[in-house]
C-alpha cells in the first residue's frame, strides 16, 4: 500500500472541508434551511478532522510491536 505525504493528505482534507463549508453556506442562504442537513454536514466535518488530524481511528487498531 502506498502512503501519501502528510502535505497531500492535509491539502485534500482542506479541499473537502472547503467544499462542505461552501455547501453549508448555500444551504444556510435558502429561505427555509434544513437544520438537520446542516447538523449532518457539521458532524461529517468533525469526523473528518478527528480521523485525519487527531488519528482517532488508531484507537481501534491492534497495537504494532517492533
mmCIF file of N, CA and C in Angstrom:
data_model
loop_
_atom_site.group_PDB
_atom_site.id
_atom_site.type_symbol
_atom_site.label_atom_id
_atom_site.label_comp_id
_atom_site.label_asym_id
_atom_site.label_seq_id
_atom_site.Cartn_x
_atom_site.Cartn_y
_atom_site.Cartn_z
ATOM 1 N N UNK A 1 0.849 -1.179 0.000
ATOM 2 C CA UNK A 1 0.000 0.000 0.000
ATOM 3 C C UNK A 1 0.895 1.243 0.000
ATOM 4 N N UNK A 2 0.575 2.170 -0.846
ATOM 5 C CA UNK A 2 1.365 3.387 -0.960
ATOM 6 C C UNK A 2 0.853 4.428 0.032
ATOM 7 N N UNK A 3 1.768 5.023 0.790
ATOM 8 C CA UNK A 3 1.381 6.069 1.737
ATOM 9 C C UNK A 3 1.506 7.423 1.059
ATOM 10 N N UNK A 4 0.522 8.279 1.301
ATOM 11 C CA UNK A 4 0.596 9.628 0.746
ATOM 12 C C UNK A 4 1.345 10.529 1.725
ATOM 13 N N UNK A 5 1.901 11.593 1.202
ATOM 14 C CA UNK A 5 2.636 12.508 2.071
ATOM 15 C C UNK A 5 1.652 13.254 2.969
ATOM 16 N N UNK A 6 2.106 13.699 4.125
ATOM 17 C CA UNK A 6 1.218 14.451 5.022
ATOM 18 C C UNK A 6 0.676 15.718 4.370
ATOM 19 N N UNK A 7 1.474 16.331 3.506
ATOM 20 C CA UNK A 7 1.018 17.550 2.839
ATOM 21 C C UNK A 7 -0.125 17.250 1.876
ATOM 22 N N UNK A 8 -0.027 16.137 1.158
ATOM 23 C CA UNK A 8 -1.093 15.758 0.230
ATOM 24 C C UNK A 8 -2.374 15.453 0.990
ATOM 25 N N UNK A 9 -2.249 14.698 2.065
ATOM 26 C CA UNK A 9 -3.418 14.362 2.874
ATOM 27 C C UNK A 9 -4.046 15.622 3.466
ATOM 28 N N UNK A 10 -3.218 16.530 3.943
ATOM 29 C CA UNK A 10 -3.714 17.788 4.505
ATOM 30 C C UNK A 10 -4.388 18.654 3.457
ATOM 31 N N UNK A 11 -3.813 18.703 2.254
ATOM 32 C CA UNK A 11 -4.394 19.514 1.182
ATOM 33 C C UNK A 11 -5.738 18.950 0.732
ATOM 34 N N UNK A 12 -5.825 17.639 0.591
ATOM 35 C CA UNK A 12 -7.098 17.019 0.202
ATOM 36 C C UNK A 12 -8.145 17.259 1.277
ATOM 37 N N UNK A 13 -7.753 17.142 2.542
ATOM 38 C CA UNK A 13 -8.680 17.406 3.640
ATOM 39 C C UNK A 13 -9.147 18.851 3.611
ATOM 40 N N UNK A 14 -8.242 19.779 3.349
ATOM 41 C CA UNK A 14 -8.600 21.192 3.247
ATOM 42 C C UNK A 14 -9.630 21.414 2.141
ATOM 43 N N UNK A 15 -9.419 20.807 0.988
ATOM 44 C CA UNK A 15 -10.343 20.965 -0.138
ATOM 45 C C UNK A 15 -11.718 20.403 0.213
ATOM 46 N N UNK A 16 -11.755 19.221 0.824
ATOM 47 C CA UNK A 16 -13.038 18.610 1.199
ATOM 48 C C UNK A 16 -13.762 19.484 2.212
ATOM 49 N N UNK A 17 -13.040 19.986 3.221
ATOM 50 C CA UNK A 17 -13.663 20.854 4.222
ATOM 51 C C UNK A 17 -14.158 22.156 3.601
ATOM 52 N N UNK A 18 -13.411 22.687 2.645
ATOM 53 C CA UNK A 18 -13.825 23.912 1.972
ATOM 54 C C UNK A 18 -15.107 23.684 1.169
ATOM 55 N N UNK A 19 -15.177 22.568 0.455
ATOM 56 C CA UNK A 19 -16.383 22.261 -0.326
ATOM 57 C C UNK A 19 -17.582 22.082 0.599
ATOM 58 N N UNK A 20 -17.398 21.354 1.701
ATOM 59 C CA UNK A 20 -18.506 21.153 2.639
ATOM 60 C C UNK A 20 -18.949 22.473 3.269
ATOM 61 N N UNK A 21 -18.013 23.365 3.545
ATOM 62 C CA UNK A 21 -18.356 24.671 4.101
ATOM 63 C C UNK A 21 -19.142 25.504 3.098
ATOM 64 N N UNK A 22 -18.756 25.454 1.837
ATOM 65 C CA UNK A 22 -19.498 26.175 0.796
ATOM 66 C C UNK A 22 -20.907 25.614 0.664
ATOM 67 N N UNK A 23 -21.039 24.291 0.727
ATOM 68 C CA UNK A 23 -22.369 23.667 0.679
ATOM 69 C C UNK A 23 -23.200 24.132 1.865
ATOM 70 N N UNK A 24 -22.601 24.156 3.057
ATOM 71 C CA UNK A 24 -23.315 24.643 4.244
ATOM 72 C C UNK A 24 -23.764 26.088 4.068
ATOM 73 N N UNK A 25 -22.911 26.899 3.505
ATOM 74 C CA UNK A 25 -23.234 28.309 3.298
ATOM 75 C C UNK A 25 -24.458 28.455 2.403
ATOM 76 N N UNK A 26 -24.475 27.727 1.295
ATOM 77 C CA UNK A 26 -25.603 27.847 0.371
ATOM 78 C C UNK A 26 -26.881 27.229 0.939
ATOM 79 N N UNK A 27 -26.753 26.213 1.763
ATOM 80 C CA UNK A 27 -27.940 25.677 2.444
ATOM 81 C C UNK A 27 -28.480 26.728 3.409
ATOM 82 N N UNK A 28 -27.576 27.411 4.115
ATOM 83 C CA UNK A 28 -27.990 28.460 5.050
ATOM 84 C C UNK A 28 -28.633 29.651 4.369
ATOM 85 N N UNK A 29 -28.287 29.906 3.108
ATOM 86 C CA UNK A 29 -28.885 31.015 2.368
ATOM 87 C C UNK A 29 -30.318 30.730 1.920
ATOM 88 N N UNK A 30 -30.696 29.476 1.904
ATOM 89 C CA UNK A 30 -32.039 29.110 1.447
ATOM 90 C C UNK A 30 -33.089 29.764 2.338
ATOM 91 N N UNK A 31 -34.268 29.982 1.778
ATOM 92 C CA UNK A 31 -35.329 30.641 2.545
ATOM 93 C C UNK A 31 -35.789 29.788 3.727
ATOM 94 N N UNK A 32 -35.675 28.473 3.607
ATOM 95 C CA UNK A 32 -36.046 27.573 4.696
ATOM 96 C C UNK A 32 -34.936 26.524 4.838
ATOM 97 N N UNK A 33 -33.802 26.886 5.469
ATOM 98 C CA UNK A 33 -32.674 25.951 5.535
ATOM 99 C C UNK A 33 -32.986 24.738 6.410
ATOM 100 N N UNK A 34 -32.450 23.604 6.024
ATOM 101 C CA UNK A 34 -32.648 22.365 6.763
ATOM 102 C C UNK A 34 -31.611 22.263 7.880
ATOM 103 N N UNK A 35 -32.069 22.379 9.114
ATOM 104 C CA UNK A 35 -31.159 22.289 10.258
ATOM 105 C C UNK A 35 -30.562 20.889 10.361
ATOM 106 N N UNK A 36 -31.350 19.882 10.027
ATOM 107 C CA UNK A 36 -30.860 18.502 10.107
ATOM 108 C C UNK A 36 -29.700 18.297 9.131
ATOM 109 N N UNK A 37 -29.847 18.807 7.921
ATOM 110 C CA UNK A 37 -28.785 18.672 6.925
ATOM 111 C C UNK A 37 -27.526 19.425 7.359
ATOM 112 N N UNK A 38 -27.701 20.608 7.929
ATOM 113 C CA UNK A 38 -26.548 21.374 8.409
ATOM 114 C C UNK A 38 -25.834 20.648 9.550
ATOM 115 N N UNK A 39 -26.601 20.033 10.440
ATOM 116 C CA UNK A 39 -26.006 19.280 11.550
ATOM 117 C C UNK A 39 -25.262 18.055 11.028
ATOM 118 N N UNK A 40 -25.841 17.365 10.048
ATOM 119 C CA UNK A 40 -25.177 16.194 9.483
ATOM 120 C C UNK A 40 -23.860 16.564 8.801
ATOM 121 N N UNK A 41 -23.852 17.674 8.095
ATOM 122 C CA UNK A 41 -22.610 18.118 7.454
ATOM 123 C C UNK A 41 -21.579 18.502 8.513
ATOM 124 N N UNK A 42 -22.012 19.152 9.587
ATOM 125 C CA UNK A 42 -21.091 19.525 10.666
ATOM 126 C C UNK A 42 -20.500 18.280 11.336
ATOM 127 N N UNK A 43 -21.314 17.255 11.535
ATOM 128 C CA UNK A 43 -20.822 16.004 12.117
ATOM 129 C C UNK A 43 -19.824 15.340 11.174
ATOM 130 N N UNK A 44 -20.118 15.363 9.884
ATOM 131 C CA UNK A 44 -19.207 14.800 8.890
ATOM 132 C C UNK A 44 -17.863 15.530 8.902
ATOM 133 N N UNK A 45 -17.909 16.857 8.974
ATOM 134 C CA UNK A 45 -16.674 17.640 9.018
ATOM 135 C C UNK A 45 -15.883 17.350 10.297
ATOM 136 N N UNK A 46 -16.576 17.261 11.420
ATOM 137 C CA UNK A 46 -15.899 16.946 12.679
ATOM 138 C C UNK A 46 -15.266 15.566 12.657
ATOM 139 N N UNK A 47 -15.980 14.599 12.100
ATOM 140 C CA UNK A 47 -15.434 13.249 11.986
ATOM 141 C C UNK A 47 -14.216 13.191 11.088
ATOM 142 N N UNK A 48 -14.257 13.950 10.010
ATOM 143 C CA UNK A 48 -13.116 14.009 9.100
ATOM 144 C C UNK A 48 -11.894 14.590 9.805
ATOM 145 N N UNK A 49 -12.090 15.658 10.547
ATOM 146 C CA UNK A 49 -10.985 16.285 11.280
ATOM 147 C C UNK A 49 -10.432 15.337 12.341
ATOM 148 N N UNK A 50 -11.325 14.661 13.075
ATOM 149 C CA UNK A 50 -10.863 13.736 14.112
ATOM 150 C C UNK A 50 -10.085 12.573 13.506
ATOM 151 N N UNK A 51 -10.553 12.063 12.376
ATOM 152 C CA UNK A 51 -9.893 10.914 11.767
ATOM 153 C C UNK A 51 -8.551 11.281 11.145
ATOM 154 N N UNK A 52 -8.490 12.397 10.454
ATOM 155 C CA UNK A 52 -7.268 12.762 9.736
ATOM 156 C C UNK A 52 -6.221 13.375 10.671
ATOM 157 N N UNK A 53 -6.608 14.367 11.457
ATOM 158 C CA UNK A 53 -5.623 15.118 12.239
ATOM 159 C C UNK A 53 -5.436 14.599 13.661
ATOM 160 N N UNK A 54 -6.461 14.010 14.244
ATOM 161 C CA UNK A 54 -6.345 13.527 15.619
ATOM 162 C C UNK A 54 -6.091 12.024 15.672
ATOM 163 N N UNK A 55 -6.109 11.362 14.521
ATOM 164 C CA UNK A 55 -5.831 9.925 14.408
ATOM 165 C C UNK A 55 -6.702 9.081 15.329
ATOM 166 N N UNK A 56 -7.971 9.414 15.423
ATOM 167 C CA UNK A 56 -8.913 8.682 16.275
ATOM 168 C C UNK A 56 -9.020 7.218 15.851
ATOM 169 N N UNK A 57 -8.900 6.942 14.565
ATOM 170 C CA UNK A 57 -9.008 5.572 14.068
ATOM 171 C C UNK A 57 -7.973 4.635 14.652
ATOM 172 N N UNK A 58 -6.856 5.171 15.112
ATOM 173 C CA UNK A 58 -5.806 4.337 15.699
ATOM 174 C C UNK A 58 -6.217 3.735 17.032
ATOM 175 N N UNK A 59 -7.253 4.271 17.664
ATOM 176 C CA UNK A 59 -7.694 3.728 18.953
ATOM 177 C C UNK A 59 -8.235 2.309 18.828
ATOM 178 N N UNK A 60 -8.786 1.975 17.676
ATOM 179 C CA UNK A 60 -9.422 0.676 17.490
ATOM 180 C C UNK A 60 -8.564 -0.302 16.703
ATOM 181 N N UNK A 61 -7.350 0.062 16.360
ATOM 182 C CA UNK A 61 -6.435 -0.843 15.668
ATOM 183 C C UNK A 61 -5.613 -1.607 16.693
ATOM 184 N N UNK A 62 -5.251 -2.840 16.351
ATOM 185 C CA UNK A 62 -4.355 -3.559 17.267
ATOM 186 C C UNK A 62 -2.991 -2.877 17.308
ATOM 187 N N UNK A 63 -2.356 -2.962 18.446
ATOM 188 C CA UNK A 63 -1.055 -2.313 18.603
ATOM 189 C C UNK A 63 -0.004 -3.034 17.779
ATOM 190 N N UNK A 64 0.920 -2.259 17.241
ATOM 191 C CA UNK A 64 2.027 -2.828 16.480
ATOM 192 C C UNK A 64 3.217 -2.990 17.411
ATOM 193 N N UNK A 65 3.844 -4.149 17.346
ATOM 194 C CA UNK A 65 5.027 -4.403 18.166
ATOM 195 C C UNK A 65 6.249 -4.369 17.272
ATOM 196 N N UNK A 66 7.297 -3.695 17.718
ATOM 197 C CA UNK A 66 8.518 -3.568 16.912
ATOM 198 C C UNK A 66 9.567 -4.513 17.399
#
